[in-house]
Amino acid sequence: MLLTSGETLEERLAQRGVSRRAFLNFCGVMAATLALPAAYRTQIAEALGSVRRPVLIWRQFQDCAGNSESILRSPHPDVAEIVLDTLAWNYHELIMAGSGEQAEAQSTEAVKTLKGKYLAVIEGAIPSAGDGYCTIGGRSATDIAHEVVSNAAATIAVGACAWDGGLVQYGPTVGQGVQDVVPGAKIVNIGGCPHNSANTVAVLVYYLTFNELPALDQYNRPLFAYGDLIHDQCERRAYYDAGLYVEQWGDEGHRKGYCLYKMGCKGPAATYNCPNVRWNDGTSWPVEAGHNCIACASPNFWGNMSPFYGRVPNVPGFGADTTAETVGLAVIGATAVAMAAHGIGKNVQGRVLRHRDRAARSERGLDVAPTEARGPSGQPGPSGGDGSAQAGGDGAPQAGTDATAQPSTDQPAEPGSGGN
Ligand code: SF4
Ligand code: F3S
């Protein structure tokens, strides 16, 4: 466990005047975000309450700083005050007072004295075209990444750039993701441009509670956040199924909130929990705000999902007659074979098969039961899981779809296709 000398989180909360009720409420929100049954709220509260301040080292390389902005500007007081403020941020160049050699020495010292005990967060891509493209304190980003990531208990790569190079991979520095620079390290990728800080905090909470990382998909993204198709959670889905689409920006359909598929929405080919967790303290998300999803949390989305207003291709008719369930199944079917070949977790495979079964039942007009709630490592929760604690609330949107419905790796998208 990541214990360092100092106060417990519970002591810290008391000092800050955070009530027990507010703390338990936060733990409940985290359990829902993690797609855990509500019964886990108590376990999370007990674990977080007794944990001593874990050290966090946040290193930033080539990006726009949007991921730091995303987490620092989180308006959610529970998130900001209960978890982020209680971490011992030993290094974050954007917010720390120290600078230069003094700051670098602090990072190096923490790595040395807390080897294997601290958490690392990496933001931004690491240049592969030459060490001179990104140096900090005279050291290359590659060198620093190796030092910080290989000695960490676990690393969270936040945002598209830290995951797979993001937009930076197409620039002169040919940026790479952390997992490519430090292969074999224990890394969780929180894709997105930027990351949704609610998911990053949820990973931290999970790790501090269960002393392990949450279940991951084949891209090392947490299944609780990337396990379900956006299309299956979208409030405009009924319009898709009814064949009612926005034809032009600002038309009557747009004003009425019709489906954005024809405007290039990548929701049928992308997985993420933004329809449920949402953004800006749960205020809204892109599709609700009237813009198509561009699949910003999908692999290499800048290339694979461009042009952002191009339609997801090769849909054999769409709307009420051929739904995106059918589209998704084609992708999922191919992916399931690939997963079997690579021996990827039976849990994930099981979810794919459940999805197929549910879709088949749905097509035959049979009732489809809610997906079971997941517990740690993708197992059912301690209460047996009634499904009610799904991040989506009623469980219905989590229709057994899977992160493996991603188009990019298993089914590379044609340039300009938008992927499918
Ligand atoms: Fe929602 Fe996009 Fe799917 Fe339409 S295509 S239902 S807007 S996710
Ligand atoms: Fe990104 Fe699409 Fe969500 S663009 S923020 S994955 S709706």
XYZ file of C-alpha atoms and ligand atoms in Angstrom:
435
model
C 0.000 0.000 0.000
C 1.178 3.476 -0.705
C 1.859 4.625 2.812
C 4.110 7.491 3.636
C 4.535 9.225 6.919
C 1.858 11.790 7.652
C -1.803 12.094 8.326
C -4.577 9.840 7.170
C -7.073 11.038 4.654
C -9.781 11.029 7.313
C -7.698 13.347 9.491
C -7.122 15.563 6.520
C -10.835 15.725 5.769
C -11.629 16.694 9.331
C -9.054 19.473 9.136
C -10.668 20.784 5.985
C -14.127 20.710 7.486
C -15.436 18.049 5.091
C -18.320 16.257 6.760
C -18.625 12.512 6.975
C -21.825 12.751 4.955
C -20.068 14.596 2.117
C -17.279 12.044 2.179
C -19.705 9.113 1.961
C -21.557 10.855 -0.836
C -18.295 11.218 -2.745
C -17.539 7.511 -2.188
C -20.966 6.679 -3.593
C -20.283 8.785 -6.684
C -16.955 7.049 -7.142
C -18.575 3.609 -6.822
C -21.060 4.595 -9.531
C -18.314 5.987 -11.771
C -16.395 2.754 -11.320
C -19.558 0.816 -12.273
C -19.425 -0.926 -8.902
C -22.532 -1.902 -6.955
C -23.571 0.652 -4.354
C -22.455 -1.708 -1.581
C -18.873 -0.794 -2.410
C -19.395 2.710 -1.088
C -18.593 1.557 2.451
C -15.488 -0.346 1.376
C -14.207 2.662 -0.523
C -14.898 4.932 2.460
C -13.072 2.626 4.869
C -10.079 2.261 2.578
C -9.800 5.936 1.721
C -10.405 6.967 5.311
C -7.385 5.112 6.594
C -4.954 5.630 3.737
C -2.009 7.903 4.387
C -1.179 10.530 1.852
C 0.140 8.773 -1.235
C 2.834 10.541 -3.182
C 2.002 11.547 -6.724
C 4.533 12.624 -9.322
C 2.960 14.314 -12.342
C 5.291 14.813 -15.300
C 4.271 16.773 -18.345
C 5.880 16.491 -21.742
C 4.540 17.474 -25.175
C 0.904 18.527 -25.004
C -1.257 21.608 -24.673
C -1.531 21.315 -20.862
C -5.227 20.601 -21.384
C -5.035 17.565 -19.128
C -3.619 19.578 -16.254
C -6.261 22.200 -16.899
C -8.933 19.532 -16.896
C -7.988 18.191 -13.498
C -7.058 21.491 -11.861
C -10.204 23.222 -13.010
C -12.434 20.416 -11.896
C -15.310 22.270 -10.285
C -16.381 19.193 -8.381
C -15.478 20.021 -4.787
C -15.507 16.408 -3.711
C -13.056 15.391 -6.380
C -10.770 18.357 -5.943
C -10.767 18.460 -2.179
C -11.187 14.901 -1.095
C -8.777 13.098 -3.367
C -6.619 15.501 -5.313
C -5.824 17.784 -2.408
C -5.056 14.878 -0.166
C -2.461 13.418 -2.477
C 1.068 14.558 -1.789
C 1.876 16.152 -5.145
C 5.639 15.946 -5.053
C 6.053 17.246 -8.580
C 3.785 19.048 -11.008
C 5.623 21.708 -12.932
C 2.484 23.679 -13.730
C 1.496 24.282 -10.116
C 4.559 23.761 -7.975
C 6.357 26.733 -6.478
C 9.819 25.299 -6.978
C 11.546 25.386 -10.339
C 14.773 24.562 -12.081
C 17.368 22.296 -10.510
C 15.659 22.419 -7.143
C 12.411 21.055 -8.540
C 14.139 18.404 -10.625
C 16.120 17.281 -7.601
C 12.880 16.858 -5.697
C 11.450 14.590 -8.394
C 14.623 12.503 -8.571
C 14.799 12.219 -4.789
C 11.182 11.082 -4.544
C 11.774 8.417 -7.182
C 14.817 7.178 -5.270
C 13.363 7.136 -1.769
C 9.860 5.974 -2.717
C 10.784 3.471 -5.377
C 7.779 1.284 -6.115
C 5.568 3.210 -3.684
C 4.480 6.367 -5.486
C 1.974 6.914 -8.256
C 2.973 8.607 -11.491
C 0.832 10.550 -13.897
C 2.194 11.329 -17.336
C 0.697 14.019 -19.518
C 1.804 14.647 -23.081
C 3.693 12.742 -25.739
C 7.376 11.853 -25.665
C 9.285 12.770 -28.823
C 10.890 9.962 -30.752
C 12.533 12.088 -33.451
C 15.335 13.237 -31.197
C 15.967 13.866 -27.516
C 16.514 17.562 -28.093
C 12.858 18.172 -28.861
C 11.806 18.087 -25.235
C 14.241 18.541 -22.395
C 13.573 19.536 -18.805
C 16.438 20.548 -16.565
C 18.839 19.368 -19.232
C 17.365 15.867 -19.344
C 15.357 14.405 -22.199
C 11.686 13.524 -21.808
C 12.608 9.929 -22.647
C 15.131 9.802 -19.820
C 12.727 11.309 -17.292
C 9.876 9.045 -18.377
C 12.038 5.965 -17.917
C 13.083 7.081 -14.451
C 9.636 8.082 -13.201
C 7.485 5.410 -14.850
C 9.679 2.349 -14.365
C 10.026 3.034 -10.619
C 6.375 3.873 -9.935
C 3.850 1.570 -8.289
C 1.616 2.397 -11.240
C 1.374 5.061 -13.910
C -1.679 6.790 -15.297
C -1.203 8.171 -18.807
C -3.743 10.982 -19.117
C -5.001 12.205 -22.463
C -4.495 11.092 -26.039
C -0.890 12.329 -26.303
C 0.386 10.328 -23.328
C -1.564 7.293 -24.486
C -0.559 6.911 -28.124
C 1.129 10.146 -29.155
C -2.137 11.939 -29.892
C -1.871 14.819 -32.307
C 1.834 15.168 -31.558
C 2.615 11.908 -33.341
C 1.869 13.669 -36.646
C 4.229 16.573 -35.926
C 7.980 16.907 -36.437
C 8.785 15.416 -33.026
C 6.834 12.214 -33.818
C 5.480 11.954 -30.293
C 4.943 8.565 -28.706
C 2.804 7.357 -25.861
C 4.275 6.296 -22.521
C 3.578 2.610 -23.068
C 5.715 2.672 -26.217
C 8.589 4.442 -24.508
C 8.541 2.392 -21.305
C 7.221 -1.005 -22.409
C 6.279 -3.412 -19.670
C 5.491 -0.722 -17.098
C 2.222 -0.887 -15.182
C 0.225 1.738 -17.079
C -3.424 2.730 -17.230
C -4.391 4.811 -20.247
C -7.079 7.411 -19.730
C -7.737 8.310 -23.345
C -9.539 11.460 -24.331
C -8.607 14.889 -25.521
C -8.339 15.864 -22.751
C -8.899 13.121 -20.188
C -12.020 13.331 -18.084
C -10.632 14.001 -14.608
C -13.548 12.133 -13.016
C -12.217 8.915 -14.546
C -8.644 9.633 -13.512
C -9.740 10.267 -9.942
C -11.816 7.090 -10.048
C -8.709 5.089 -11.023
C -6.845 6.638 -8.089
C -9.707 5.815 -5.745
C -9.875 2.264 -7.033
C -6.148 1.773 -6.541
C -6.186 3.199 -3.042
C -9.198 1.055 -2.136
C -8.305 -2.306 -3.644
C -4.518 -1.951 -3.958
C -4.697 -2.974 -7.587
C -5.604 -1.412 -10.881
C -9.137 -1.735 -12.240
C -9.911 -4.203 -15.024
C -8.483 -2.947 -18.301
C -9.300 -3.472 -21.952
C -6.844 -4.360 -24.707
C -5.678 -0.751 -24.857
C -5.039 -0.703 -21.098
C -7.989 1.609 -20.564
C -10.231 0.961 -17.551
C -13.305 -0.993 -18.551
C -15.513 0.985 -16.206
C -14.946 4.059 -18.375
C -14.377 2.538 -21.821
C -16.496 -0.602 -21.699
C -19.623 0.613 -23.428
C -20.489 2.137 -26.766
C -21.395 5.799 -26.599
C -24.194 5.019 -29.030
C -25.780 2.672 -26.481
C -25.791 5.330 -23.779
C -26.858 8.281 -25.913
C -30.055 10.162 -25.172
C -30.508 10.695 -28.938
C -30.521 6.960 -29.594
C -34.305 6.773 -29.902
C -34.092 9.228 -32.807
C -31.448 7.084 -34.480
C -33.675 4.039 -34.179
C -36.642 6.021 -35.475
C -34.668 7.301 -38.467
C -34.832 10.950 -37.404
C -31.581 12.742 -38.125
C -30.084 16.184 -38.196
C -29.510 16.913 -41.882
C -27.878 20.325 -41.525
C -26.479 22.272 -38.617
C -29.214 24.480 -37.254
C -32.087 22.773 -39.033
C -35.313 21.796 -37.336
C -33.981 18.342 -36.469
C -30.983 19.919 -34.800
C -33.217 22.159 -32.762
C -35.340 19.167 -31.778
C -32.332 17.131 -30.662
C -32.430 14.480 -33.409
C -29.607 11.999 -33.952
C -26.307 13.422 -35.235
C -25.248 10.339 -37.167
C -25.522 12.052 -40.556
C -23.430 14.929 -39.271
C -20.558 12.559 -38.657
C -21.224 11.315 -35.147
C -18.762 8.562 -34.248
C -20.842 7.365 -31.298
C -21.608 4.005 -32.987
C -17.867 3.300 -33.226
C -16.575 4.709 -29.943
C -16.630 3.641 -26.330
C -16.537 6.024 -23.389
C -18.659 6.926 -20.398
C -19.087 10.621 -21.157
C -22.876 10.295 -21.649
C -23.048 9.229 -18.002
C -20.129 10.901 -16.234
C -20.355 13.928 -18.529
C -18.147 17.027 -18.286
C -17.904 20.240 -16.320
C -19.177 18.812 -13.098
C -21.715 16.679 -14.900
C -23.222 19.606 -16.754
C -23.322 18.164 -20.253
C -21.400 16.273 -22.942
C -20.732 16.996 -26.624
C -23.734 15.218 -28.125
C -26.138 16.726 -25.634
C -24.647 20.125 -26.456
C -25.520 19.529 -30.117
C -22.192 18.412 -31.586
C -21.286 15.035 -32.980
C -18.922 12.809 -31.061
C -15.504 12.694 -32.741
C -14.408 9.668 -30.712
C -11.688 11.571 -28.914
C -11.058 8.636 -26.565
C -10.454 6.103 -29.345
C -7.016 4.902 -30.446
C -5.176 7.362 -32.699
C -8.403 9.276 -33.118
C -6.824 12.266 -34.872
C -5.976 10.038 -37.802
C -8.486 7.230 -37.566
C -11.527 9.382 -36.966
C -10.828 12.169 -39.463
C -12.569 13.911 -41.048
C -14.505 14.618 -37.902
C -17.663 15.424 -39.862
C -17.460 12.381 -42.133
C -19.977 9.626 -41.525
C -19.056 6.285 -40.050
C -18.828 4.266 -43.260
C -20.094 0.954 -44.510
C -23.273 1.008 -42.509
C -25.632 -1.201 -44.517
C -28.566 1.146 -44.078
C -29.233 2.754 -40.779
C -32.155 3.828 -38.703
C -35.103 1.786 -37.615
C -34.384 -1.074 -40.014
C -30.683 -1.563 -39.335
C -29.550 -0.294 -35.998
C -26.064 0.373 -34.763
C -26.402 -2.783 -32.682
C -25.981 -4.618 -35.954
C -23.078 -2.413 -36.941
C -21.427 -2.940 -33.574
C -21.866 -6.672 -33.792
C -19.855 -6.903 -36.978
C -16.953 -5.218 -35.248
C -17.404 -7.075 -31.991
C -17.613 -10.429 -33.754
C -14.264 -9.878 -35.437
C -12.761 -8.633 -32.218
C -13.991 -11.602 -30.214
C -12.051 -13.917 -32.528
C -8.962 -11.766 -32.127
C -9.343 -11.804 -28.343
C -9.597 -15.560 -28.259
C -6.447 -15.789 -30.344
C -4.585 -13.515 -27.984
C -5.976 -15.079 -24.840
C -7.466 -11.858 -23.562
C -9.593 -12.062 -20.391
C -12.598 -14.323 -20.429
C -14.462 -11.612 -18.616
C -14.225 -9.309 -21.604
C -15.027 -12.113 -23.966
C -18.049 -13.007 -21.878
C -19.327 -9.482 -22.166
C -19.026 -9.631 -25.943
C -20.987 -12.842 -26.057
C -23.609 -11.423 -23.701
C -23.889 -8.444 -26.026
C -24.514 -10.717 -28.996
C -27.099 -12.654 -27.087
C -28.837 -9.505 -25.911
C -28.827 -7.996 -29.384
C -30.247 -11.161 -30.869
C -32.977 -11.225 -28.226
C -33.671 -7.565 -28.824
C -34.037 -8.124 -32.559
C -36.546 -10.872 -31.834
C -38.516 -8.460 -29.678
C -37.696 -10.231 -26.416
C -37.061 -8.367 -23.188
C -33.440 -7.635 -22.462
C -32.415 -7.765 -18.808
C -29.998 -5.167 -17.451
C -26.340 -6.022 -17.573
C -25.002 -7.267 -14.255
C -23.028 -4.825 -12.189
C -19.280 -5.284 -12.156
C -17.108 -5.430 -9.088
C -13.336 -5.241 -8.751
C -11.520 -6.881 -11.639
C -14.785 -7.076 -13.505
C -16.385 -9.521 -11.062
C -19.924 -9.144 -9.732
C -20.120 -6.996 -6.638
C -20.313 -8.123 -3.018
C -24.054 -7.781 -2.880
C -24.462 -9.938 -5.915
C -24.968 -6.843 -8.025
C -28.413 -5.750 -8.917
C -27.244 -3.578 -11.715
C -28.626 -0.472 -10.121
C -25.228 0.945 -9.382
C -24.161 1.141 -12.991
C -22.768 4.491 -13.929
C -25.676 4.904 -16.233
C -28.156 4.649 -13.432
C -30.611 2.041 -14.593
C -28.114 -0.216 -16.222
C -29.995 -0.248 -19.486
C -27.474 1.763 -21.490
C -24.719 -0.686 -20.564
C -26.141 -3.160 -22.981
C -23.270 -5.543 -22.682
C -21.285 -3.694 -25.289
C -17.587 -3.727 -24.965
C -14.474 -1.647 -25.330
C -13.487 -4.123 -27.976
C -15.960 -2.431 -30.285
C -13.209 0.064 -31.010
C -12.591 0.342 -34.680
C -8.999 1.306 -34.906
C -6.717 -1.555 -34.083
C -8.856 -4.535 -34.839
C -10.548 -2.964 -37.808
C -8.428 -0.107 -39.053
C -10.515 2.726 -40.347
C -10.035 3.920 -43.871
C -8.486 7.374 -44.034
C -11.273 9.845 -43.897
C -13.725 7.178 -42.995
C -14.483 7.947 -39.432
C -13.903 4.296 -38.643
C -16.275 1.513 -38.040
Fe -26.179 9.508 -30.290
Fe -24.398 9.769 -32.207
Fe -25.546 7.397 -31.812
Fe -26.946 9.414 -32.859
S -25.166 8.364 -33.802
S -27.619 8.017 -31.233
S -26.091 11.198 -31.781
S -24.193 8.468 -30.395
Fe -14.923 12.772 -26.794
Fe -17.073 11.833 -28.064
Fe -17.069 12.034 -25.446
S -15.754 13.535 -28.706
S -15.792 13.778 -25.029
S -15.746 10.697 -26.693
S -18.771 12.451 -26.801
